[in-house]
Short mmCIF file of C-alpha atoms in Angstrom, two decimals:
data_model
loop_
_atom_site.label_atom_id
_atom_site.label_comp_id
_atom_site.label_asym_id
_atom_site.label_seq_id
_atom_site.Cartn_x
_atom_site.Cartn_y
_atom_site.Cartn_z
CA MET A 29 6.38 19.42 47.80
CA SER A 30 9.88 19.27 49.29
CA LEU A 31 11.04 16.63 51.74
CA ARG A 32 9.61 16.94 55.23
CA ILE A 33 10.71 14.74 58.12
CA TYR A 34 9.61 14.23 61.69
CA ASP A 35 12.25 15.66 63.99
CA THR A 36 12.26 13.84 67.32
CA ALA A 37 13.92 16.82 69.02
CA THR A 38 11.14 19.29 68.12
CA ARG A 39 8.42 16.63 67.90
CA GLU A 40 7.09 18.03 64.67
CA VAL A 41 7.37 17.45 60.94
CA ARG A 42 9.83 19.96 59.54
CA ASP A 43 10.99 20.96 56.08
CA PHE A 44 14.33 19.31 55.53
CA VAL A 45 16.95 21.92 54.72
CA PRO A 46 20.52 20.56 54.68
CA LEU A 47 23.37 22.64 56.05
CA VAL A 48 24.94 22.66 52.58
CA GLU A 49 22.56 22.61 49.62
CA GLY A 50 22.79 19.36 47.70
CA LYS A 51 24.86 17.60 50.37
CA VAL A 52 23.56 15.54 53.29
CA GLY A 53 25.49 14.20 56.28
CA LEU A 54 23.67 11.22 57.82
CA TYR A 55 24.81 9.34 60.92
CA VAL A 56 22.98 6.22 62.13
CA CYS A 57 23.82 4.31 65.28
CA GLY A 58 24.66 0.77 64.30
CA LEU A 59 24.60 -2.31 66.49
CA THR A 60 26.62 -3.58 69.40
CA VAL A 61 27.92 -6.78 67.81
CA GLN A 62 27.39 -9.21 70.66
CA SER A 63 25.15 -11.87 69.07
CA GLU A 64 23.34 -12.92 65.89
CA PRO A 65 21.24 -10.17 64.25
CA HIS A 66 17.48 -10.63 64.43
CA VAL A 67 14.57 -9.08 62.55
CA GLY A 68 14.27 -6.26 65.08
CA HIS A 69 17.90 -5.31 64.54
CA VAL A 70 17.74 -5.02 60.78
CA ARG A 71 14.63 -2.86 60.71
CA SER A 72 16.71 0.23 61.44
CA GLY A 73 19.13 -0.73 58.68
CA VAL A 74 16.31 -1.13 56.16
CA ASN A 75 14.49 2.05 57.22
CA PHE A 76 17.54 4.28 56.98
CA ASP A 77 18.58 2.57 53.75
CA VAL A 78 15.28 3.73 52.25
CA LEU A 79 15.94 7.23 53.59
CA GLN A 80 19.40 7.47 52.05
CA ARG A 81 18.10 6.08 48.76
CA TRP A 82 15.40 8.75 48.66
CA LEU A 83 17.84 11.52 49.53
CA ARG A 84 19.98 10.44 46.59
CA VAL A 85 17.00 10.23 44.22
CA LEU A 86 16.24 13.83 45.20
CA GLY A 87 19.68 14.74 43.88
CA ASN A 88 21.72 14.92 47.09
CA ASP A 89 25.29 13.84 47.60
CA VAL A 90 24.90 11.74 50.77
CA THR A 91 27.68 10.89 53.21
CA PHE A 92 26.18 8.07 55.22
CA ILE A 93 28.02 6.88 58.34
CA ARG A 94 26.78 3.88 60.32
CA ASN A 95 29.00 2.81 63.19
CA THR A 96 29.67 -0.52 64.84
CA THR A 97 30.12 -0.82 68.60
CA ASP A 98 32.69 -3.59 68.95
CA ILE A 99 33.71 -3.05 72.57
CA ALA A 100 31.15 -3.00 75.38
CA ASP A 101 30.28 -4.61 78.71
CA LYS A 102 27.88 -7.02 76.99
CA ILE A 103 30.51 -8.15 74.49
CA LEU A 104 33.00 -8.83 77.27
CA ALA A 105 30.42 -10.74 79.30
CA LYS A 106 29.21 -12.88 76.39
CA ALA A 107 32.73 -13.68 75.25
CA ALA A 108 33.64 -14.78 78.76
CA GLU A 109 30.57 -17.00 78.90
CA GLN A 110 31.56 -18.63 75.61
CA GLY A 111 35.23 -18.95 76.51
CA ARG A 112 36.48 -16.98 73.53
CA PRO A 113 38.34 -13.68 73.05
CA TRP A 114 36.00 -10.69 73.06
CA TYR A 115 37.41 -9.40 69.77
CA ASN A 116 36.76 -12.77 68.11
CA LEU A 117 33.10 -12.64 69.19
CA ALA A 118 32.71 -9.05 67.99
CA TYR A 119 34.34 -9.82 64.65
CA ALA A 120 32.23 -12.92 64.04
CA MET A 121 28.99 -11.16 64.91
CA HIS A 122 29.97 -8.18 62.77
CA ARG A 123 30.41 -10.50 59.80
CA GLU A 124 26.97 -12.01 60.44
CA LEU A 125 25.44 -8.54 60.63
CA THR A 126 27.08 -7.54 57.34
CA GLN A 127 25.69 -10.67 55.71
CA ALA A 128 22.22 -9.99 57.13
CA TYR A 129 22.24 -6.45 55.70
CA ALA A 130 23.40 -7.74 52.32
CA SER A 131 20.65 -10.39 52.27
CA LEU A 132 18.08 -7.58 52.57
CA ASN A 133 19.76 -5.31 50.01
CA VAL A 134 20.80 -2.74 52.61
CA ALA A 135 23.46 -0.77 50.77
CA PRO A 136 26.80 -0.34 52.55
CA PRO A 137 27.22 3.11 54.10
CA THR A 138 29.85 5.53 52.90
CA TYR A 139 31.90 4.30 55.83
CA GLU A 140 31.31 1.99 58.78
CA PRO A 141 33.65 3.02 61.59
CA ALA A 142 34.28 0.67 64.51
CA ALA A 143 34.60 2.01 68.03
CA THR A 144 37.93 0.26 68.67
CA GLY A 145 39.49 2.08 65.74
CA HIS A 146 38.72 5.54 67.14
CA VAL A 147 39.96 5.55 70.73
CA PRO A 148 42.39 8.48 70.14
CA GLU A 149 39.52 10.66 68.91
CA MET A 150 37.48 9.73 71.98
CA VAL A 151 40.33 10.56 74.35
CA GLU A 152 40.77 13.92 72.65
CA LEU A 153 37.05 14.69 72.99
CA ILE A 154 37.08 13.72 76.68
CA GLU A 155 40.06 16.02 77.27
CA THR A 156 38.11 18.86 75.64
CA LEU A 157 35.13 18.23 77.93
CA ILE A 158 37.36 18.23 81.02
CA ALA A 159 39.03 21.47 79.92
CA ARG A 160 35.62 23.10 79.38
CA GLY A 161 34.40 22.06 82.83
CA HIS A 162 31.89 19.45 81.69
CA ALA A 163 33.71 16.27 82.73
CA TYR A 164 35.90 15.06 85.59
CA ALA A 165 38.10 12.13 86.53
CA ALA A 166 36.84 10.11 89.47
CA GLU A 167 38.77 10.71 92.70
CA ASP A 168 38.54 7.08 93.83
CA GLY A 169 41.51 5.96 91.75
CA SER A 170 39.35 3.83 89.42
CA GLY A 171 40.48 5.65 86.29
CA ASP A 172 36.87 6.42 85.38
CA VAL A 173 35.91 9.74 83.79
CA TYR A 174 32.36 11.10 83.94
CA PHE A 175 30.27 13.72 82.17
CA ASP A 176 28.88 16.24 84.64
CA VAL A 177 25.22 16.44 83.59
CA ARG A 178 24.47 19.46 85.79
CA SER A 179 27.24 21.46 84.13
CA PHE A 180 25.34 21.49 80.84
CA GLY A 181 22.13 23.49 81.05
CA ASP A 182 20.45 21.83 78.07
CA TYR A 183 20.90 18.28 79.34
CA GLY A 184 17.56 16.53 78.81
CA ALA A 185 16.53 18.78 75.89
CA LEU A 186 16.29 15.97 73.32
CA THR A 187 13.86 13.89 75.37
CA ARG A 188 12.39 16.85 77.30
CA GLN A 189 13.30 15.60 80.74
CA LYS A 190 14.51 17.38 83.86
CA VAL A 191 17.68 16.10 85.45
CA ASP A 192 16.02 15.59 88.83
CA ASP A 193 13.40 13.34 87.24
CA MET A 194 15.97 11.05 85.60
CA GLU A 195 17.10 7.70 86.93
CA ALA A 196 20.72 7.18 87.91
CA ALA A 197 23.07 6.14 85.11
CA ALA A 198 23.88 2.45 85.44
CA ASP A 199 26.94 2.36 83.19
CA ALA A 200 29.64 2.44 85.89
CA ASP A 201 30.28 2.13 89.61
CA PRO A 202 28.46 5.10 91.20
CA ARG A 203 31.04 5.59 93.96
CA GLY A 204 33.21 7.88 91.88
CA LYS A 205 30.35 10.10 90.68
CA ARG A 206 29.42 13.56 91.85
CA ASP A 207 25.84 12.93 90.77
CA PRO A 208 24.32 9.47 90.22
CA ARG A 209 23.08 10.66 86.81
CA ASP A 210 26.56 11.46 85.55
CA PHE A 211 27.52 8.99 82.84
CA ALA A 212 30.82 7.33 81.99
CA LEU A 213 33.06 8.74 79.28
CA TRP A 214 35.99 6.48 80.13
CA LYS A 215 36.05 3.26 82.14
CA GLY A 216 39.19 2.35 84.03
CA TRP A 217 40.60 -1.10 83.36
CA LYS A 218 39.56 -3.72 85.92
CA GLU A 219 42.63 -5.94 85.93
CA ALA A 220 41.01 -8.67 88.02
CA SER A 221 38.01 -9.17 85.74
CA GLU A 222 38.78 -7.80 82.28
CA PRO A 223 41.37 -8.82 79.67
CA ARG A 224 44.17 -6.37 79.04
CA THR A 225 43.32 -6.46 75.33
CA ALA A 226 40.07 -4.66 76.21
CA SER A 227 41.96 -1.57 77.40
CA TRP A 228 43.92 1.31 75.90
CA PRO A 229 46.34 3.84 77.40
CA SER A 230 44.91 7.25 78.34
CA PRO A 231 45.78 10.25 80.54
CA TRP A 232 43.65 8.61 83.27
CA GLY A 233 45.24 5.19 83.06
CA ARG A 234 44.43 2.12 80.99
CA GLY A 235 40.77 1.70 80.17
CA ARG A 236 38.17 1.77 77.46
CA PRO A 237 35.60 4.28 76.23
CA GLY A 238 32.05 4.55 77.49
CA TRP A 239 29.30 3.79 74.99
CA HIS A 240 28.06 7.31 74.36
CA ILE A 241 31.40 8.99 73.64
CA GLU A 242 31.99 6.57 70.76
CA CYS A 243 29.31 7.98 68.49
CA SER A 244 30.12 11.62 69.25
CA ALA A 245 33.74 11.05 68.29
CA MET A 246 32.98 9.07 65.13
CA ALA A 247 30.22 11.40 63.93
CA GLY A 248 32.48 14.40 64.44
CA LYS A 249 35.41 12.80 62.64
CA TYR A 250 33.53 11.88 59.48
CA LEU A 251 30.72 14.45 59.29
CA GLY A 252 32.20 17.46 61.05
CA ASP A 253 31.13 19.46 64.10
CA ALA A 254 27.63 19.89 62.66
CA PHE A 255 25.76 17.58 60.32
CA ASP A 256 22.24 17.09 59.07
CA ILE A 257 20.54 13.94 60.37
CA HIS A 258 21.20 11.58 63.25
CA GLY A 259 19.15 8.37 63.25
CA GLY A 260 18.63 5.17 65.18
CA GLY A 261 16.07 3.09 66.98
CA MET A 262 13.64 4.84 69.31
CA ASP A 263 15.06 2.92 72.26
CA LEU A 264 18.29 4.92 71.82
CA ARG A 265 16.70 8.30 72.47
CA PHE A 266 17.56 8.04 76.14
CA PRO A 267 20.13 7.77 77.44
CA HIS A 268 22.32 7.22 74.38
CA HIS A 269 21.25 10.01 72.07
CA GLU A 270 20.56 12.43 74.91
CA ASN A 271 24.10 11.87 76.13
CA GLU A 272 25.61 12.11 72.66
CA GLN A 273 23.98 15.47 72.07
CA ALA A 274 24.95 16.80 75.49
CA GLN A 275 28.63 15.87 75.32
CA SER A 276 29.05 17.01 71.71
CA ARG A 277 27.39 20.39 72.27
CA ALA A 278 29.19 20.83 75.57
CA ALA A 279 32.41 20.41 73.56
CA GLY A 280 31.30 23.29 71.32
CA GLN A 281 29.91 21.30 68.41
CA GLY A 282 26.59 21.94 66.65
CA PHE A 283 26.05 18.19 66.20
CA ALA A 284 22.81 16.88 64.61
CA GLN A 285 20.29 19.31 63.11
CA TYR A 286 17.51 16.68 62.82
CA TRP A 287 16.84 13.51 64.79
CA MET A 288 15.00 10.55 63.27
CA HIS A 289 14.05 7.39 65.15
CA ASN A 290 12.51 4.19 63.86
CA ALA A 291 10.00 2.26 65.97
CA TRP A 292 10.36 -1.28 67.28
CA ILE A 293 9.34 -4.62 65.97
CA THR A 294 7.40 -6.27 68.76
CA THR A 295 6.35 -9.81 69.57
CA ALA A 296 3.39 -10.25 71.90
CA GLY A 297 3.45 -6.50 72.48
CA GLU A 298 7.06 -6.41 73.69
CA LYS A 299 10.13 -5.07 71.93
CA MET A 300 11.91 -7.82 70.04
CA SER A 301 15.21 -8.26 71.86
CA LYS A 302 17.73 -10.88 72.82
CA SER A 303 17.07 -10.36 76.53
CA LEU A 304 13.41 -11.28 76.13
CA GLY A 305 14.30 -14.47 74.33
CA ASN A 306 11.80 -13.74 71.56
CA SER A 307 14.21 -12.84 68.81
CA LEU A 308 14.13 -14.28 65.32
CA THR A 309 17.54 -14.43 63.70
CA ILE A 310 17.89 -13.43 60.07
CA PRO A 311 19.42 -16.76 58.90
CA ALA A 312 16.48 -18.65 60.47
CA VAL A 313 13.88 -16.43 58.78
CA LEU A 314 15.68 -16.62 55.44
CA GLN A 315 15.43 -20.40 55.49
CA LYS A 316 11.68 -19.93 54.97
CA TYR A 317 11.43 -16.60 53.12
CA ARG A 318 13.41 -14.73 50.52
CA GLY A 319 15.31 -11.62 51.50
CA ILE A 320 13.27 -9.48 49.10
CA GLU A 321 10.08 -10.68 50.80
CA LEU A 322 11.34 -9.86 54.28
CA ARG A 323 12.47 -6.43 53.10
CA TYR A 324 9.02 -5.78 51.58
CA TYR A 325 7.45 -6.75 54.91
CA LEU A 326 9.63 -4.21 56.72
CA VAL A 327 9.27 -1.45 54.13
CA GLN A 328 5.47 -1.49 53.89
CA ALA A 329 5.10 -0.14 57.43
CA HIS A 330 5.96 3.46 58.30
CA TYR A 331 9.33 3.71 60.00
CA ARG A 332 7.76 5.39 63.05
CA SER A 333 5.07 2.72 63.47
CA HIS A 334 5.53 -0.30 65.71
CA VAL A 335 5.25 -3.60 63.86
CA GLU A 336 3.88 -6.66 65.65
CA PHE A 337 5.78 -9.52 64.10
CA SER A 338 4.01 -12.74 63.16
CA PHE A 339 4.54 -15.34 60.48
CA GLU A 340 0.92 -14.80 59.43
CA ALA A 341 1.61 -11.14 58.73
CA LEU A 342 4.80 -12.06 56.90
CA ASP A 343 2.88 -14.58 54.79
CA GLU A 344 0.40 -11.84 53.84
CA ALA A 345 3.29 -9.61 52.81
CA VAL A 346 4.74 -12.45 50.72
CA GLN A 347 1.44 -12.86 48.91
CA ALA A 348 1.18 -9.11 48.30
CA PHE A 349 4.69 -8.94 46.89
CA GLY A 350 3.98 -12.05 44.86
CA ARG A 351 1.21 -10.14 43.06
CA ILE A 352 3.73 -7.49 42.09
CA GLU A 353 6.18 -10.08 40.81
CA SER A 354 3.45 -11.94 38.95
CA PHE A 355 2.46 -8.79 37.09
CA LEU A 356 6.06 -8.05 36.15
CA GLU A 357 6.59 -11.61 34.92
CA ARG A 358 3.46 -11.59 32.78
CA ALA A 359 4.22 -8.11 31.48
CA GLY A 360 7.75 -9.20 30.63
CA ALA A 361 6.38 -12.17 28.71
CA ALA A 362 4.22 -9.67 26.79
CA GLY A 363 7.29 -7.66 25.80
CA ALA A 364 7.35 -4.88 28.42
CA THR A 365 10.75 -3.77 29.72
CA PRO A 366 11.51 -2.60 33.28
CA THR A 367 13.66 0.30 34.38
CA THR A 368 17.29 -0.45 35.16
CA ALA A 369 17.98 -0.89 38.85
CA GLY A 370 19.85 2.04 40.33
CA SER A 371 19.04 4.49 37.56
CA VAL A 372 15.79 6.04 38.80
CA ALA A 373 15.23 9.80 38.93
CA VAL A 374 12.33 11.76 40.38
CA ALA A 375 10.93 12.33 36.88
CA ASP A 376 10.52 8.54 36.47
CA LEU A 377 8.17 8.29 39.45
CA PRO A 378 4.42 8.89 39.79
CA ALA A 379 3.64 12.21 41.47
CA GLY A 380 1.70 10.47 44.24
CA PHE A 381 4.70 8.31 45.08
CA VAL A 382 6.98 11.34 45.25
CA ASP A 383 4.51 13.12 47.53
CA ALA A 384 4.28 10.09 49.80
CA MET A 385 8.05 9.76 50.14
CA ASN A 386 8.45 13.49 50.72
CA ASP A 387 5.90 13.25 53.52
CA ASP A 388 8.25 11.89 56.20
CA ILE A 389 9.24 8.86 54.06
CA GLY A 390 5.61 7.71 53.88
CA THR A 391 6.16 4.18 52.64
CA PRO A 392 2.61 2.92 53.43
CA ALA A 393 1.10 5.40 50.96
CA ALA A 394 3.94 4.73 48.52
CA VAL A 395 3.31 0.97 48.65
CA ALA A 396 -0.44 1.52 48.25
CA LEU A 397 0.20 3.48 45.05
CA LEU A 398 2.54 0.73 43.92
CA HIS A 399 -0.29 -1.80 44.15
CA ASP A 400 -2.71 0.59 42.44
CA THR A 401 -0.28 0.78 39.54
CA VAL A 402 -0.01 -3.02 39.43
CA ARG A 403 -3.80 -3.27 39.21
CA ALA A 404 -3.83 -0.76 36.38
CA GLY A 405 -1.11 -2.76 34.65
CA ASN A 406 -3.08 -6.00 35.00
CA LYS A 407 -6.09 -4.26 33.47
CA ALA A 408 -3.95 -3.09 30.57
CA LEU A 409 -2.68 -6.65 30.10
CA ALA A 410 -6.22 -8.00 29.98
CA GLU A 411 -7.19 -5.36 27.42
CA GLY A 412 -4.11 -5.88 25.26
CA ASP A 413 -3.00 -2.29 25.87
CA ALA A 414 0.74 -2.63 25.25
CA ALA A 415 1.47 1.05 25.91
CA GLY A 416 -0.43 0.93 29.20
CA VAL A 417 1.45 -2.20 30.25
CA GLN A 418 4.79 -0.60 29.45
CA ASP A 419 3.93 2.55 31.41
CA ALA A 420 2.86 0.48 34.40
CA VAL A 421 6.01 -1.66 34.32
CA GLN A 422 8.23 1.40 34.18
CA ALA A 423 6.40 3.05 37.07
CA VAL A 424 6.30 -0.12 39.19
CA THR A 425 9.99 -0.94 38.77
CA SER A 426 10.96 2.68 39.40
CA MET A 427 9.04 2.69 42.68
CA LEU A 428 10.47 -0.68 43.65
CA ASP A 429 13.97 0.61 43.01
CA VAL A 430 13.51 3.48 45.47
CA LEU A 431 12.34 1.00 48.10
CA GLY A 432 15.27 -1.32 47.44
CA LEU A 433 12.94 -3.97 46.01
CA HIS A 434 13.75 -3.93 42.31
CA PRO A 435 13.76 -7.61 41.23
CA GLY A 436 16.51 -6.84 38.75
CA ASP A 437 18.87 -5.49 41.41
CA GLU A 438 22.00 -7.64 41.38
CA ALA A 439 21.86 -7.77 45.19
CA TRP A 440 19.02 -10.28 44.96
CA ALA A 441 21.11 -12.57 42.78
CA THR A 442 24.06 -12.55 45.22
CA GLY A 443 24.59 -15.91 46.81
CA ALA A 444 22.62 -17.89 44.21
CA SER A 445 24.71 -20.99 43.58
CA ASP A 446 25.25 -22.84 40.34
CA ASP A 447 23.55 -25.85 41.93
CA THR A 448 20.46 -23.75 42.62
CA ALA A 449 20.40 -22.48 39.04
CA ARG A 450 20.75 -26.02 37.66
CA LEU A 451 18.00 -27.25 39.98
CA THR A 452 15.69 -24.50 38.77
CA GLU A 453 16.39 -25.42 35.16
CA ALA A 454 15.70 -29.10 35.88
CA VAL A 455 12.41 -28.36 37.64
CA ASP A 456 11.43 -26.02 34.83
CA ALA A 457 12.01 -28.79 32.28
CA LEU A 458 10.02 -31.33 34.29
CA VAL A 459 7.12 -28.97 34.92
CA ALA A 460 7.12 -27.91 31.26
CA GLY A 461 6.74 -31.56 30.25
CA LEU A 462 3.81 -32.06 32.63
CA LEU A 463 2.19 -28.85 31.45
CA GLU A 464 2.50 -30.02 27.85
CA GLN A 465 0.77 -33.28 28.78
CA ARG A 466 -1.94 -31.28 30.52
CA GLN A 467 -2.44 -29.10 27.46
CA GLN A 468 -2.75 -32.19 25.26
CA ALA A 469 -5.30 -33.72 27.64
CA ARG A 470 -7.34 -30.54 27.58
CA ALA A 471 -7.13 -30.37 23.79
CA THR A 472 -8.64 -33.87 23.58
CA LYS A 473 -11.22 -32.89 26.23
CA ASP A 474 -9.82 -35.43 28.67
CA PHE A 475 -10.42 -33.05 31.57
CA ALA A 476 -10.06 -35.75 34.21
CA ALA A 477 -6.49 -36.43 33.07
CA ALA A 478 -5.77 -32.71 32.85
CA ASP A 479 -7.03 -32.17 36.39
CA ALA A 480 -5.01 -35.13 37.66
CA ILE A 481 -1.83 -33.64 36.20
CA ARG A 482 -2.65 -30.26 37.71
CA ASP A 483 -3.19 -31.89 41.13
CA ARG A 484 0.15 -33.74 40.89
CA ILE A 485 1.93 -30.46 40.17
CA LYS A 486 0.13 -28.69 43.00
CA ALA A 487 0.96 -31.51 45.43
CA ALA A 488 4.63 -30.84 44.68
CA GLY A 489 4.20 -27.27 45.94
CA ILE A 490 4.02 -25.67 42.50
CA GLU A 491 1.33 -23.17 41.55
CA ILE A 492 0.04 -23.02 37.96
CA GLU A 493 -1.48 -19.90 36.40
CA ASP A 494 -3.17 -19.98 33.01
CA THR A 495 -2.36 -16.82 31.06
CA PRO A 496 -3.16 -15.67 27.50
CA SER A 497 0.41 -16.60 26.54
CA GLY A 498 0.18 -20.05 28.12
CA PRO A 499 0.48 -21.62 31.58
CA ARG A 500 3.14 -20.32 33.98
CA TRP A 501 4.43 -21.94 37.16
CA SER A 502 5.85 -20.67 40.45
CA LEU A 503 6.67 -22.19 43.82
CA GLY A 504 3.80 -22.01 46.29
CA GLN A 505 4.26 -20.41 49.70
CA SER A 506 5.75 -22.86 52.19
CA SER A 507 4.55 -23.10 55.74
CA PRO A 508 6.69 -21.37 58.40
CA ASN A 509 6.35 -24.37 60.71
#
C-alpha cells in the first residue's frame, strides 16, 4: 500500500504522487507571532512533523518550509498595548514558539522564512498580478492594492464557495475596493497610527504586505511555482488558503497539488484560541507534564479529528505512555536493546504500522498497534522469552521513532540541567536504601515494617514496582491542580 492522503481541495483520499519521484515539497503555514504559543498552536507543528518524518522514512528527500508571520495588524496592536516596538514583540514570541516546538521534539524545517525578510518577492508578485489584470491599486490615495476576486474564475474552488455567497473581506478599509470581497495585497502606511518601521517602499507608496500574499511569495521562492503539499490548520482554509491559491494561480503558478489541514484542539467545544481566553500556554503545561507526554497526547489522535482538551484526558495519555516506558525499562534491564533514534527504515516497522501510516497518516491505528506490541513484549518478559522481548523492543522503538517519541532521541535530553541530574542520582540513592531496608524486612517476614517503608515511599510521590529482577521506582503522576 502506497501513501494516501486526504486532499481538502478534492475532499477525498488520494494516492500521493509527488511532482518529482523521490522528492517532496511541503509548505506549512506557521504562526503569527503575537503572543505565547498554546497547546492549540503546536498541534499543527506536531502533526506536520509526523508527516514529514513519515515521508522521509518512505525514502523521500523532503524540502519542508514553515513560515513565520512577523508583521500583521494584531502584532502592531499588541505591541502598542504593551508599549514596546512591534519587532521586539514578534522576535520575543518567535523565540518562545521555537522553544515550544523544541520541547515537543518538532524538528526544524528545512527553512523557516519570515514575512519581513521577503517584501521584495511580495512586491514583485503583486506587480505580476496587476499586469495580468487580477489586482489594482485603490484610487482613494491610500496606497492599498487589492486582488480582484471576480477576475479569477476559480476563486472559491478550494472551499467550494460562490463569490456572491462570501462575506466581505475585513482586512482593509472597504472604501478603496471595487468589490467588498476583494482582499488586500498591500496596505498603505497609516502615518498617524502606525510606526514607520512597519512600512517598506513600494511602487504604490510606503506600506506593508497583506497576510495572504506573504505565503504565496515565500512558497514560490523556496518550492517553485508548483509543489506537492500545502498544510495548515483547518481554520486557514478560508480566507487565507483560498486567497493564496487564487493569487498564485492567477499569477500563472501551479501552486499546491495537495492540501492537508489539521483539526482544532477545543475546550468546552470551542476552538482553543487567545481571543476566547481559554488557551493553555506550553510553558505552563510543561510545568506539570513532560514534553514527550504532551506530544504523545497530540499524536494519538488523528490529525483531522478535533481534540477536546482536558487535564483528565492528558493524564490518561500520560498513563498510557508510561506503560510503554515501563516495558522498555524492564526490557532494557533484561538485556534488550532498542533501535537507534533517527535510523528507522520501513523494513524495521510492523506491516500493520506501515499500513496505518500510509492510510492518511493514521496515527490512532498506529498507536493501537504500538500498545499491542508492548503487551506482546510484556508477555514475552513474563515467559522469559528473550528473543520475543528483543523483537518487541525493536518494533516498539522503531514505531516511536516515526512518531517522534523515541525515548532515546537526544531532543528529550535537551534542557536537562546538571542540578536535575544530580537530584535524580540523590533520590535514586535514597530510594535504593529504603528499598534495601524493605527487602530485608520482607526477608525476615516483618511485613508490617516492609509495608510501612512502602507507604513512606509512596507518600513521597514515588511508585514502586516489584519485578523479577528486583524492585524499580518511578515518580508518580502529579495532580494538574
